[in-house]
Short mmCIF file of C-alpha atoms in Angstrom, two decimals:
data_model
loop_
_atom_site.label_atom_id
_atom_site.label_comp_id
_atom_site.label_asym_id
_atom_site.label_seq_id
_atom_site.Cartn_x
_atom_site.Cartn_y
_atom_site.Cartn_z
CA MET A 469 -1.90 26.86 10.77
CA THR A 470 -1.33 27.86 14.61
CA THR A 471 1.06 25.58 16.52
CA ASP A 472 -0.03 25.68 20.75
CA ALA A 473 3.72 27.22 22.22
CA ALA A 474 2.78 24.32 24.84
CA ASP A 475 1.98 21.48 22.20
CA PRO A 476 4.01 18.41 24.13
CA ARG A 477 5.52 17.15 20.88
CA LEU A 478 7.87 20.25 20.56
CA ASP A 479 9.28 19.05 24.37
CA ALA A 480 12.61 18.07 22.31
CA TYR A 481 12.83 21.69 20.55
CA PRO A 482 12.75 23.75 23.66
CA ALA A 483 14.01 27.26 21.04
CA LEU A 484 11.35 26.86 18.95
CA ALA A 485 8.90 26.48 22.17
CA ALA A 486 10.00 29.47 23.37
CA TYR A 487 9.24 31.46 20.69
CA LEU A 488 5.72 30.34 19.44
CA ARG A 489 5.26 32.00 23.23
CA GLN A 490 6.57 34.55 22.55
CA MET A 491 4.50 35.66 19.80
CA ASP A 492 1.27 33.88 20.78
CA ALA A 493 2.08 36.46 24.23
CA PRO A 494 1.97 39.49 22.49
CA LEU A 495 -2.97 37.91 21.70
CA ASP A 496 -2.96 38.35 25.77
CA GLN A 497 -1.59 41.34 26.02
CA GLY A 498 -4.64 44.74 26.65
CA ILE A 499 -7.04 42.81 27.41
CA PRO A 500 -7.80 44.05 31.65
CA PRO A 501 -8.45 41.35 33.45
CA MET A 502 -12.17 39.99 34.89
CA PRO A 503 -13.12 42.00 37.42
CA GLN A 504 -13.42 39.46 40.87
CA GLU A 505 -16.25 39.35 42.18
CA PRO A 506 -17.46 40.44 45.70
CA PRO A 507 -16.73 36.81 48.25
CA ARG A 508 -20.42 35.44 48.78
CA THR A 509 -21.77 34.77 52.32
CA PRO A 510 -22.07 31.17 53.43
CA GLY A 511 -25.73 31.67 53.40
CA GLY A 512 -25.49 32.67 49.31
CA GLY A 513 -25.43 36.61 49.24
CA ARG A 514 -22.24 39.03 48.66
CA ARG A 515 -21.13 40.56 52.63
CA GLY A 516 -22.94 43.96 53.19
CA MET A 517 -24.83 43.38 49.92
CA ARG A 518 -28.53 41.71 48.81
CA GLU A 519 -28.95 39.37 45.88
CA VAL A 520 -30.93 40.86 43.96
CA PRO A 521 -32.17 38.46 41.86
CA ARG A 522 -31.83 39.02 38.13
CA ALA A 523 -33.61 37.55 34.78
CA ARG A 524 -31.94 36.10 32.27
CA ARG A 525 -31.30 37.40 28.72
CA VAL A 526 -32.69 35.77 25.66
CA GLY A 527 -30.40 33.81 24.53
CA GLU A 528 -27.70 33.59 27.47
CA THR A 529 -26.79 30.35 28.78
CA PRO A 530 -26.00 29.97 32.91
CA ARG A 531 -21.89 30.40 32.05
CA ALA A 532 -22.66 34.31 30.67
CA ARG A 533 -25.06 35.29 33.31
CA ARG A 534 -22.80 33.86 35.94
CA VAL A 535 -19.32 36.20 35.12
CA GLY A 536 -21.20 38.83 32.47
CA GLU A 537 -20.45 37.35 29.19
CA THR A 538 -22.49 39.54 26.72
CA PRO A 539 -25.18 37.19 25.70
CA ARG A 540 -25.28 35.74 22.26
CA VAL A 541 -28.13 35.36 20.26
CA ARG A 542 -27.42 32.53 18.44
CA ARG A 543 -28.59 31.71 14.88
CA VAL A 544 -30.93 29.74 13.23
CA GLY A 545 -30.72 26.02 13.12
CA GLU A 546 -27.17 26.62 14.57
CA THR A 547 -25.90 23.27 16.25
CA PRO A 548 -23.42 24.21 18.98
CA ARG A 549 -20.52 22.13 17.35
CA VAL A 550 -21.19 24.03 13.80
CA ARG A 551 -20.75 27.27 16.40
CA ARG A 552 -17.62 25.72 17.97
CA VAL A 553 -16.21 24.99 13.87
CA ARG A 554 -17.23 28.29 12.57
CA GLU A 555 -15.90 30.43 15.23
CA ALA A 556 -12.00 27.98 15.16
CA SER A 557 -12.11 29.03 11.10
CA ARG A 558 -12.63 32.08 12.02
CA ALA A 559 -9.05 32.46 14.50
CA THR A 560 -6.78 29.65 12.68
CA PRO A 561 -6.55 30.00 8.21
CA VAL A 562 -6.90 26.78 6.95
CA PRO A 563 -3.69 25.61 5.46
CA PRO A 564 -3.80 25.65 1.73
CA VAL A 565 -3.63 22.40 -0.50
CA ARG A 566 -0.39 20.79 -1.55
CA VAL A 567 0.76 18.02 -2.88
CA SER A 568 3.56 16.20 -3.15
CA PRO A 569 6.10 15.63 -5.61
CA ARG A 570 5.69 11.92 -4.93
CA THR A 571 1.55 12.25 -5.24
CA LEU A 572 1.83 14.36 -9.01
CA HIS A 573 4.72 10.93 -9.92
CA THR A 574 2.19 8.67 -8.58
CA GLY A 575 -0.77 10.20 -10.22
CA ILE A 576 0.83 10.77 -13.40
CA VAL A 577 2.32 6.54 -13.20
CA ASN A 578 -0.85 5.41 -12.87
CA GLY A 579 -2.66 7.41 -15.08
CA ALA A 580 -0.36 6.02 -17.80
CA LEU A 581 -1.00 2.05 -16.62
CA GLY A 582 -4.66 2.79 -17.23
CA ILE A 583 -4.17 3.71 -20.34
CA THR A 584 -2.30 0.58 -21.05
CA ALA A 585 -4.39 -1.03 -19.31
CA MET A 586 -7.23 0.43 -22.20
CA TRP A 587 -5.35 0.12 -24.42
CA ALA A 588 -4.52 -3.50 -23.98
CA VAL A 589 -8.19 -4.61 -23.33
CA GLN A 590 -9.14 -3.87 -26.89
CA ALA A 591 -6.03 -5.05 -28.61
CA GLU A 592 -6.23 -8.24 -30.83
CA LEU A 593 -3.97 -10.89 -30.76
CA SER A 594 -2.92 -11.44 -34.29
CA ALA A 595 0.69 -12.38 -35.47
CA ARG A 596 0.44 -10.59 -39.11
CA LEU A 597 2.74 -7.83 -39.26
CA ASP A 598 0.04 -5.39 -40.42
CA VAL A 599 -1.98 -5.99 -37.24
CA LEU A 600 1.69 -5.73 -34.89
CA PHE A 601 1.97 -2.80 -36.17
CA ALA A 602 -0.90 -1.86 -35.67
CA THR A 603 -1.78 -2.67 -32.18
CA GLY A 604 1.65 -1.48 -31.39
CA ALA A 605 0.53 2.26 -33.17
CA HIS A 606 -2.74 2.15 -31.09
CA LEU A 607 -0.29 1.53 -27.82
CA THR A 608 1.99 5.16 -28.95
CA GLY A 609 -0.57 7.42 -29.79
CA LEU A 610 -3.04 6.28 -26.66
CA LEU A 611 0.03 7.22 -24.48
CA ALA A 612 0.90 10.15 -26.37
CA GLY A 613 -2.84 11.60 -26.42
CA TYR A 614 -1.52 10.97 -22.57
CA GLY A 615 1.54 12.74 -22.04
CA ILE A 616 -0.18 15.83 -23.64
CA LEU A 617 -3.03 16.08 -21.35
CA VAL A 618 0.19 16.02 -19.15
CA MET A 619 1.97 18.49 -20.08
CA LEU A 620 -0.65 21.13 -19.84
CA PHE A 621 -1.54 19.92 -17.08
CA LEU A 622 1.81 20.95 -15.32
CA MET A 623 1.41 23.93 -16.90
CA SER A 624 -2.33 25.02 -15.59
CA ARG A 625 -1.10 26.78 -12.89
CA VAL A 626 -2.59 24.81 -10.48
CA PRO A 627 -1.91 26.64 -6.57
CA ALA A 628 -2.17 23.31 -5.21
CA VAL A 629 0.57 21.11 -7.19
CA GLU A 630 2.36 24.69 -7.47
CA HIS A 631 2.92 25.91 -3.99
CA GLY A 632 3.58 21.57 -3.62
CA VAL A 633 5.76 20.55 -6.25
CA GLY A 634 6.86 24.08 -7.05
CA ALA A 635 7.48 25.73 -10.48
CA ASP A 636 10.56 24.96 -11.51
CA ARG A 637 10.15 21.57 -10.62
CA LEU A 638 7.37 21.76 -12.73
CA ALA A 639 8.65 23.07 -15.62
CA ARG A 640 11.78 21.29 -16.16
CA THR A 641 9.19 17.61 -15.91
CA HIS A 642 6.91 19.49 -18.26
CA ALA A 643 10.66 19.68 -20.05
CA VAL A 644 11.65 16.91 -20.33
CA GLY A 645 8.43 15.46 -20.82
CA GLY A 646 7.90 16.66 -23.92
CA ARG A 647 11.01 14.38 -25.15
CA TYR A 648 9.20 11.78 -23.93
CA VAL A 649 5.91 12.42 -25.89
CA LEU A 650 7.21 13.63 -29.56
CA SER A 651 8.59 10.69 -28.77
CA LEU A 652 6.13 8.77 -28.71
CA CYS A 653 4.07 10.51 -31.63
CA ALA A 654 6.81 9.97 -33.28
CA ALA A 655 5.88 6.36 -33.15
CA HIS A 656 3.18 6.15 -33.43
CA ALA A 657 2.82 8.33 -36.68
CA LEU A 658 5.85 5.62 -37.96
CA LEU A 659 3.38 2.25 -36.97
CA ALA A 660 0.40 3.70 -38.42
CA LEU A 661 2.49 4.11 -41.35
CA CYS A 662 4.32 1.02 -42.00
CA GLY A 663 1.35 -0.75 -40.57
CA TYR A 664 -1.26 0.71 -43.71
CA ALA A 665 1.80 0.38 -45.80
CA ALA A 666 1.69 -3.50 -45.41
CA HIS A 667 -1.41 -4.10 -45.03
CA ALA A 668 -2.72 -2.67 -48.69
CA ASP A 669 0.54 -3.86 -49.83
CA THR A 670 2.08 -1.05 -51.27
CA ASP A 671 4.79 1.20 -50.54
CA LEU A 672 5.19 4.26 -47.24
CA LEU A 673 5.63 6.89 -50.17
CA HIS A 674 2.43 6.19 -51.57
CA ALA A 675 1.31 4.93 -47.73
CA THR A 676 1.90 9.00 -46.26
CA LEU A 677 -0.30 9.83 -49.91
CA ASP A 678 -2.70 7.84 -48.96
CA LEU A 679 -3.43 8.67 -45.39
CA LEU A 680 -3.18 11.99 -45.92
CA GLY A 681 -5.63 11.95 -47.76
CA TYR A 682 -8.57 11.79 -44.59
CA PRO A 683 -8.89 15.62 -42.82
CA GLY A 684 -8.80 14.00 -39.65
CA LEU A 685 -5.11 11.59 -40.23
CA ALA A 686 -4.25 14.94 -42.47
CA ALA A 687 -5.31 17.47 -39.25
CA ALA A 688 -3.17 14.93 -36.80
CA THR A 689 -0.35 15.51 -38.82
CA ALA A 690 -0.78 18.93 -38.72
CA GLY A 691 -0.68 18.87 -34.76
CA THR A 692 2.15 16.43 -34.71
CA THR A 693 4.00 19.55 -37.32
CA LEU A 694 2.89 22.05 -34.65
CA LEU A 695 4.15 20.00 -31.53
CA THR A 696 7.28 19.17 -32.96
CA ALA A 697 7.89 22.62 -33.95
CA VAL A 698 7.30 23.79 -30.09
CA GLY A 699 9.73 20.97 -29.12
CA VAL A 700 12.39 22.11 -30.92
CA THR A 701 12.23 25.45 -30.26
CA SER A 702 12.24 24.09 -26.54
CA ALA A 703 15.50 23.02 -26.81
CA ARG A 704 18.61 24.42 -24.59
CA ALA A 705 21.14 25.30 -27.78
CA LEU A 706 18.64 27.25 -29.40
CA ARG A 707 16.68 28.34 -26.99
CA ARG A 708 18.68 30.97 -25.72
CA ARG A 709 19.34 32.52 -28.83
CA VAL A 710 15.28 32.51 -29.91
CA ARG A 711 13.70 35.62 -27.71
CA HIS A 712 11.23 35.03 -25.52
CA GLU A 713 8.60 37.07 -26.02
CA ALA A 714 8.96 33.96 -30.20
CA TRP A 715 9.99 31.79 -27.88
CA ARG A 716 6.51 31.85 -25.71
CA ALA A 717 3.70 32.77 -29.44
CA VAL A 718 5.42 29.66 -30.11
CA HIS A 719 4.91 27.56 -27.50
CA LEU A 720 0.83 29.09 -27.52
CA LEU A 721 0.86 26.88 -30.91
CA THR A 722 1.00 23.81 -28.46
CA TYR A 723 -2.66 24.59 -27.55
CA LEU A 724 -3.34 24.34 -31.17
CA GLY A 725 -2.18 21.05 -31.53
CA ALA A 726 -3.23 19.18 -28.66
CA ALA A 727 -7.55 19.95 -29.85
CA LEU A 728 -5.99 18.58 -33.85
CA ALA A 729 -4.63 16.28 -32.17
CA PHE A 730 -7.87 15.05 -30.26
CA ALA A 731 -10.12 15.66 -32.80
CA HIS A 732 -7.78 12.90 -34.68
CA GLN A 733 -8.25 9.80 -30.88
CA LEU A 734 -12.06 10.97 -31.07
CA ALA A 735 -11.61 8.67 -34.75
CA GLY A 736 -9.22 6.38 -33.56
CA PRO A 737 -11.09 2.81 -32.30
CA ASP A 738 -9.10 2.42 -29.52
CA VAL A 739 -11.14 5.60 -28.25
CA ALA A 740 -14.33 5.83 -30.67
CA GLY A 741 -14.74 2.11 -30.33
CA GLY A 742 -16.95 2.35 -26.27
CA VAL A 743 -18.86 4.40 -25.15
CA LEU A 744 -17.05 4.46 -21.65
CA SER A 745 -13.22 5.42 -23.35
CA LEU A 746 -15.24 8.67 -25.21
CA GLY A 747 -16.54 9.57 -22.21
CA LEU A 748 -13.36 9.61 -20.13
CA TRP A 749 -11.88 10.80 -22.73
CA SER A 750 -13.15 13.84 -23.45
CA LEU A 751 -14.02 13.99 -19.87
CA LEU A 752 -9.81 14.28 -19.51
CA HIS A 753 -9.68 16.44 -21.91
CA ALA A 754 -12.16 19.07 -20.59
CA THR A 755 -11.28 18.89 -17.40
CA VAL A 756 -7.62 20.07 -17.92
CA ALA A 757 -8.77 22.31 -20.79
CA VAL A 758 -11.73 23.91 -17.41
CA LEU A 759 -7.62 24.15 -15.33
CA LEU A 760 -6.04 26.04 -18.09
CA VAL A 761 -8.52 28.57 -18.87
CA TRP A 762 -9.30 29.16 -15.08
CA TYR A 763 -5.75 29.75 -13.86
CA ARG A 764 -4.45 31.27 -16.64
CA VAL A 765 -7.51 33.95 -18.19
CA VAL A 766 -9.72 34.09 -15.31
CA VAL A 767 -7.84 33.67 -12.70
CA PRO A 768 -4.82 36.74 -13.05
CA VAL A 769 -7.74 38.53 -14.68
CA ARG A 770 -9.73 38.63 -11.34
CA GLN A 771 -6.52 38.83 -9.44
CA ALA A 772 -6.68 42.95 -11.59
CA LEU A 773 -9.47 43.45 -11.22
CA ARG A 774 -10.28 42.94 -7.31
CA HIS A 775 -6.62 43.96 -5.95
CA SER A 776 -5.57 46.83 -8.22
CA LEU A 777 -1.77 46.58 -8.22
CA ARG A 778 -0.19 50.19 -8.48
CA VAL A 779 3.47 51.44 -7.77
CA ILE A 780 4.49 53.41 -4.80
CA GLY A 781 8.55 53.25 -5.61
CA VAL A 782 11.32 52.41 -6.91
CA ARG A 783 14.50 52.44 -4.58
CA ASP A 784 18.32 51.88 -5.61
CA GLU A 785 19.80 48.41 -3.78
CA GLY A 786 23.21 48.50 -4.82
CA PRO A 787 24.94 48.48 -9.09
CA GLY A 788 22.62 47.54 -11.49
CA VAL A 789 20.10 46.03 -8.56
CA VAL A 790 16.35 47.77 -7.64
CA SER A 791 13.48 47.20 -5.10
CA VAL A 792 9.60 48.50 -6.74
CA VAL A 793 7.64 48.22 -4.01
CA VAL A 794 3.67 47.84 -5.60
CA GLN A 795 0.54 48.47 -3.53
CA GLY A 796 -3.17 46.97 -4.04
CA ILE A 797 -6.17 46.23 -2.28
CA GLY A 798 -6.27 43.30 0.54
CA VAL A 799 -3.90 41.76 -0.77
CA ASP A 800 -3.75 39.66 2.69
CA GLU A 801 -6.36 37.67 0.27
CA LEU A 802 -3.50 36.80 -1.67
CA ARG A 803 -1.86 35.13 1.01
CA ALA A 804 1.62 35.32 -0.56
CA GLU A 805 4.09 33.21 1.65
CA PRO A 806 7.31 34.10 1.83
CA GLY A 807 9.79 32.30 -0.58
CA GLN A 808 7.12 33.13 -3.75
CA PHE A 809 6.99 34.29 -5.84
CA PHE A 810 3.82 36.33 -8.83
CA ARG A 811 4.39 37.17 -12.53
CA TRP A 812 4.72 40.69 -12.88
CA ARG A 813 3.82 42.18 -15.61
CA PHE A 814 3.75 45.70 -15.85
CA LEU A 815 1.49 48.05 -18.13
CA ARG A 816 3.49 50.33 -19.68
CA ARG A 817 6.01 50.54 -23.42
CA ARG A 818 7.97 47.57 -24.11
CA LEU A 819 7.51 45.88 -21.41
CA TRP A 820 4.12 44.74 -20.72
CA HIS A 821 3.28 41.93 -22.80
CA THR A 822 6.59 40.05 -20.83
CA ALA A 823 5.73 38.44 -17.57
CA LEU A 824 8.89 38.16 -15.49
CA PRO A 825 9.08 35.66 -12.99
CA PHE A 826 10.36 37.70 -9.20
CA SER A 827 9.71 36.69 -5.63
CA LEU A 828 9.03 38.31 -2.81
CA SER A 829 11.55 40.09 -1.09
CA ALA A 830 10.15 41.07 1.96
CA PRO A 831 6.46 39.59 4.06
CA VAL A 832 3.54 40.62 2.84
CA ARG A 833 2.20 44.37 4.68
CA ASP A 834 0.13 47.15 4.72
CA ASP A 835 -1.40 46.07 1.55
CA THR A 836 1.96 46.72 -1.03
CA LEU A 837 4.54 43.93 -1.68
CA ARG A 838 8.19 44.30 -2.55
CA ILE A 839 10.17 42.50 -5.37
CA THR A 840 14.13 43.61 -6.02
CA VAL A 841 15.18 42.85 -9.53
CA LYS A 842 18.54 43.15 -11.18
CA ALA A 843 19.71 44.60 -13.91
CA ALA A 844 19.94 41.72 -15.82
CA GLY A 845 18.69 42.21 -19.54
CA ASP A 846 15.98 44.36 -21.60
CA HIS A 847 13.38 44.14 -19.81
CA THR A 848 15.29 44.21 -16.29
CA ARG A 849 16.87 46.94 -17.24
CA ARG A 850 13.24 48.96 -17.89
CA ILE A 851 12.08 48.10 -14.55
CA ARG A 852 14.15 51.15 -12.78
CA ARG A 853 12.73 53.26 -14.61
CA LEU A 854 9.55 53.33 -13.81
CA ARG A 855 7.23 55.86 -12.53
CA PRO A 856 4.48 56.03 -9.27
CA GLY A 857 1.63 55.23 -10.57
CA THR A 858 2.60 51.90 -12.38
CA ARG A 859 -0.78 49.46 -13.14
CA VAL A 860 1.12 45.74 -12.52
CA LEU A 861 -0.63 43.17 -13.40
CA ALA A 862 0.24 40.29 -11.25
CA THR A 863 -0.59 36.15 -11.43
CA GLY A 864 0.23 33.61 -8.08
CA PRO A 865 1.78 33.42 -5.95
CA PHE A 866 4.31 30.46 -7.04
CA GLY A 867 6.64 28.86 -5.68
CA ALA A 868 6.76 25.63 -2.86
CA LEU A 869 10.49 27.61 -1.15
CA THR A 870 8.10 27.79 1.86
CA ALA A 871 8.25 27.61 5.40
CA HIS A 872 5.94 24.01 5.05
CA ARG A 873 9.18 22.15 2.78
CA ARG A 874 10.54 22.38 7.32
CA THR A 875 10.87 19.85 9.04
CA ARG A 876 14.37 20.47 11.50
CA ARG A 877 13.94 22.92 14.49
CA LYS A 878 17.85 24.45 12.59
CA VAL A 879 18.08 26.17 9.10
CA LEU A 880 20.46 27.03 7.54
CA LEU A 881 19.95 30.01 3.92
CA LEU A 882 21.77 29.23 1.19
CA ALA A 883 22.01 32.42 -1.05
CA GLY A 884 23.96 33.02 -4.24
CA GLY A 885 23.27 36.68 -5.97
CA VAL A 886 20.20 37.94 -5.89
CA GLY A 887 18.65 34.91 -4.77
CA ILE A 888 19.46 36.26 -1.47
CA THR A 889 14.93 37.99 -2.32
CA PRO A 890 13.05 35.07 -1.60
CA MET A 891 15.92 34.17 1.56
CA ARG A 892 15.95 37.95 2.95
CA ALA A 893 11.52 37.25 2.96
CA LEU A 894 12.55 34.01 5.10
CA PHE A 895 15.51 35.16 7.34
CA GLU A 896 12.88 37.41 9.04
CA THR A 897 9.85 35.63 9.30
CA LEU A 898 10.59 31.59 9.39
CA PRO A 899 10.47 31.13 13.26
CA GLY A 900 12.75 29.89 15.63
CA GLY A 901 15.32 31.00 18.34
CA PRO A 902 18.24 32.08 19.86
CA GLY A 903 20.58 30.24 17.04
CA ASP A 904 18.52 28.28 15.23
CA LEU A 905 18.33 30.26 11.87
CA THR A 906 21.49 31.45 9.54
CA LEU A 907 21.98 32.93 6.45
CA LEU A 908 24.94 32.45 4.39
CA TYR A 909 25.13 34.93 1.63
CA ARG A 910 27.53 33.97 -1.44
CA ALA A 911 28.59 37.07 -3.63
CA GLY A 912 31.79 37.88 -5.43
CA SER A 913 32.49 41.34 -3.61
CA ALA A 914 30.93 43.38 -0.96
CA GLU A 915 29.76 45.77 -3.66
CA GLN A 916 27.23 43.43 -5.06
CA LEU A 917 25.63 42.80 -1.37
CA VAL A 918 22.12 42.48 -1.55
CA LEU A 919 19.75 44.50 0.94
CA ARG A 920 22.60 44.30 3.59
CA GLU A 921 21.44 46.52 6.41
CA GLU A 922 18.45 44.94 6.45
CA LEU A 923 19.72 41.65 6.06
CA GLU A 924 22.16 42.58 9.37
CA ALA A 925 19.12 44.34 11.50
CA ILE A 926 17.21 40.65 11.11
CA ALA A 927 19.81 39.07 12.00
CA ARG A 928 20.01 41.87 15.24
CA THR A 929 17.27 41.40 16.51
CA ARG A 930 16.44 37.05 15.80
CA GLN A 931 20.26 36.18 16.99
CA ALA A 932 20.40 34.72 13.99
CA GLY A 933 23.83 33.76 12.48
CA LEU A 934 24.67 35.84 9.09
CA HIS A 935 27.94 35.82 7.16
CA TYR A 936 29.19 36.67 3.74
CA LEU A 937 30.82 34.35 1.82
CA LEU A 938 33.29 36.81 -0.36
CA GLY A 939 35.49 36.52 -3.01
CA ARG A 940 35.68 34.17 -6.86
CA SER A 941 35.44 30.69 -6.26
CA ASP A 942 39.42 28.95 -7.53
CA ALA A 943 41.69 25.85 -7.24
CA SER A 944 42.77 27.95 -3.57
CA PHE A 945 39.32 29.64 -2.35
CA ASP A 946 36.33 27.83 -2.44
CA PRO A 947 33.95 28.81 0.44
CA LEU A 948 31.14 26.02 0.22
CA ALA A 949 33.36 23.90 0.11
CA PRO A 950 32.49 20.78 2.47
CA GLN A 951 34.66 22.02 5.09
CA ALA A 952 34.34 25.28 5.02
CA LEU A 953 30.73 24.76 5.49
CA ARG A 954 31.58 21.95 8.23
CA ASN A 955 33.94 24.83 9.86
CA LEU A 956 30.89 28.20 9.94
CA ILE A 957 28.37 25.57 11.15
CA PRO A 958 29.54 22.46 13.12
CA ASP A 959 26.14 20.43 13.50
CA LEU A 960 25.27 21.07 9.38
CA ALA A 961 23.54 17.54 9.24
CA ASP A 962 20.98 17.96 12.16
CA HIS A 963 19.36 20.88 9.49
CA ASP A 964 17.32 22.04 7.21
CA VAL A 965 18.90 24.00 4.31
CA TYR A 966 17.04 26.36 2.06
CA LEU A 967 18.93 27.15 -1.53
CA CYS A 968 18.72 29.70 -4.10
CA GLY A 969 20.63 31.38 -6.38
CA PRO A 970 22.43 31.25 -10.07
CA PRO A 971 22.01 27.90 -11.40
CA GLY A 972 25.90 26.42 -11.14
CA MET A 973 26.49 27.30 -7.60
CA SER A 974 23.22 25.89 -6.39
CA ALA A 975 24.75 23.25 -8.65
CA ALA A 976 28.08 23.30 -6.32
CA ALA A 977 26.44 24.69 -3.31
CA THR A 978 23.68 20.53 -3.76
CA THR A 979 27.13 18.79 -3.84
CA ALA A 980 28.86 20.16 -0.92
CA LEU A 981 25.68 20.49 0.83
CA VAL A 982 25.36 16.30 0.66
CA ARG A 983 29.14 15.38 0.68
CA ALA A 984 29.36 17.50 4.84
CA GLY A 985 26.16 15.60 5.72
CA VAL A 986 23.12 16.85 5.06
CA PRO A 987 20.58 14.69 3.39
CA GLU A 988 19.53 15.22 0.47
CA ASP A 989 15.53 15.46 1.07
CA ARG A 990 16.52 18.16 3.52
CA ILE A 991 17.51 20.51 1.03
CA HIS A 992 15.28 23.10 -0.55
CA ALA A 993 16.19 24.38 -3.56
CA GLU A 994 14.18 26.87 -6.39
CA CYS A 995 15.68 27.76 -9.33
CA PHE A 996 14.52 30.22 -11.86
CA THR A 997 16.28 29.79 -15.34
CA PHE A 998 13.94 27.48 -16.47
#
């Protein structure tokens, strides 16, 4: 979305308004001034010339005839208002739709309340023990089924949600929500078992054997077992010991578990008891299924066929760090913003089966995308051996660490290690006048600085601040301490802060920034260790 530099709302930010005027200036350069007509005589003619009437062209307005504009034929059925809207849409790209974290949270909570209301309408009021158990089993079962839908939706990669909430926050919400869903599944199974045992006047063992004799309940038990296996392998203690490929293979069982649970839900009285509830429940599942297939299968395949991405260069940037340049056809159509990332799949042996998330380390130019990768494992070490011509499948863009989060004129970019990659792209592209942008780059030593020459060139060109915070932190030295940050940036509390780095550094920096006076809602961070 473009901003008029003469907008009165920018009066409070004179430097930003000056920068926007400077950015708009080239649009007017190279356009020759309109030739002046010779002065007219009082009688309406030109001095020394006889005015000859000119025939009006078809489709030419009176104003076009007066100033010599090229006539434009009006389309059939096109009104002036439609024409103005079409021309404006060509000049100003429509901004992408974004769902805010608050909107997403509100929608999830309202959905849970709606499910609870549906249960309450059908709930049977009774003091009998078996009825109480059954009523609780119905509520937990409905909420567990709804929770499974929410977990799948969070990972469906809908662009409006990904760009508004952020992939890292979605992944963390998915991880936390998964624990609640598994707890609801366990509670549903236990309450249903106890209710059946109380109703049949039998013990839990015989009740379990009896219930497993029903095909629908056996399918539900298998689905719950699969979901439990996914949850166990996703636990932090075990996740670090499992290879990524094995974890992903187990995680795919979520879809089978959800399908088995859905088949069980259709047989339950709360869903199948009414046409409205059955239709609504089926519509919710169908919608989530379509979103999953569309954004996780159809869109990536379409992008691969349309853009035909290939590696055109690999360049060393420092110890264990390389930049990979990828070129394709019509890359601008991806609408990738500085600060975002793609999931990259390089089609070569021992790399093709894994999609790796890497941020863009430079703005999109000439149908090229660039990423900068640090060797931190087997896959990232193989990237440095890529050869020009290697086919690439890139899904995205993802991430919400973009200019749309900005709320203040002054911005601090704080990067740690290879987290400099999205910060470097933002450092070049964020609007701002002299002194409005500052980049703090935290590294263990000067040898670990990445893209240093580019950063210093950008700082000179834009008259922006650039500081390297080098050395290891200990009790006597902490360059991210609140007072140290205030010494570097006296008006730190008036800044927006973009933060990207290792988890420990990001957590410490967030704490220090809050203690230094920066409101937490103006600290925009993204962490890729999901």
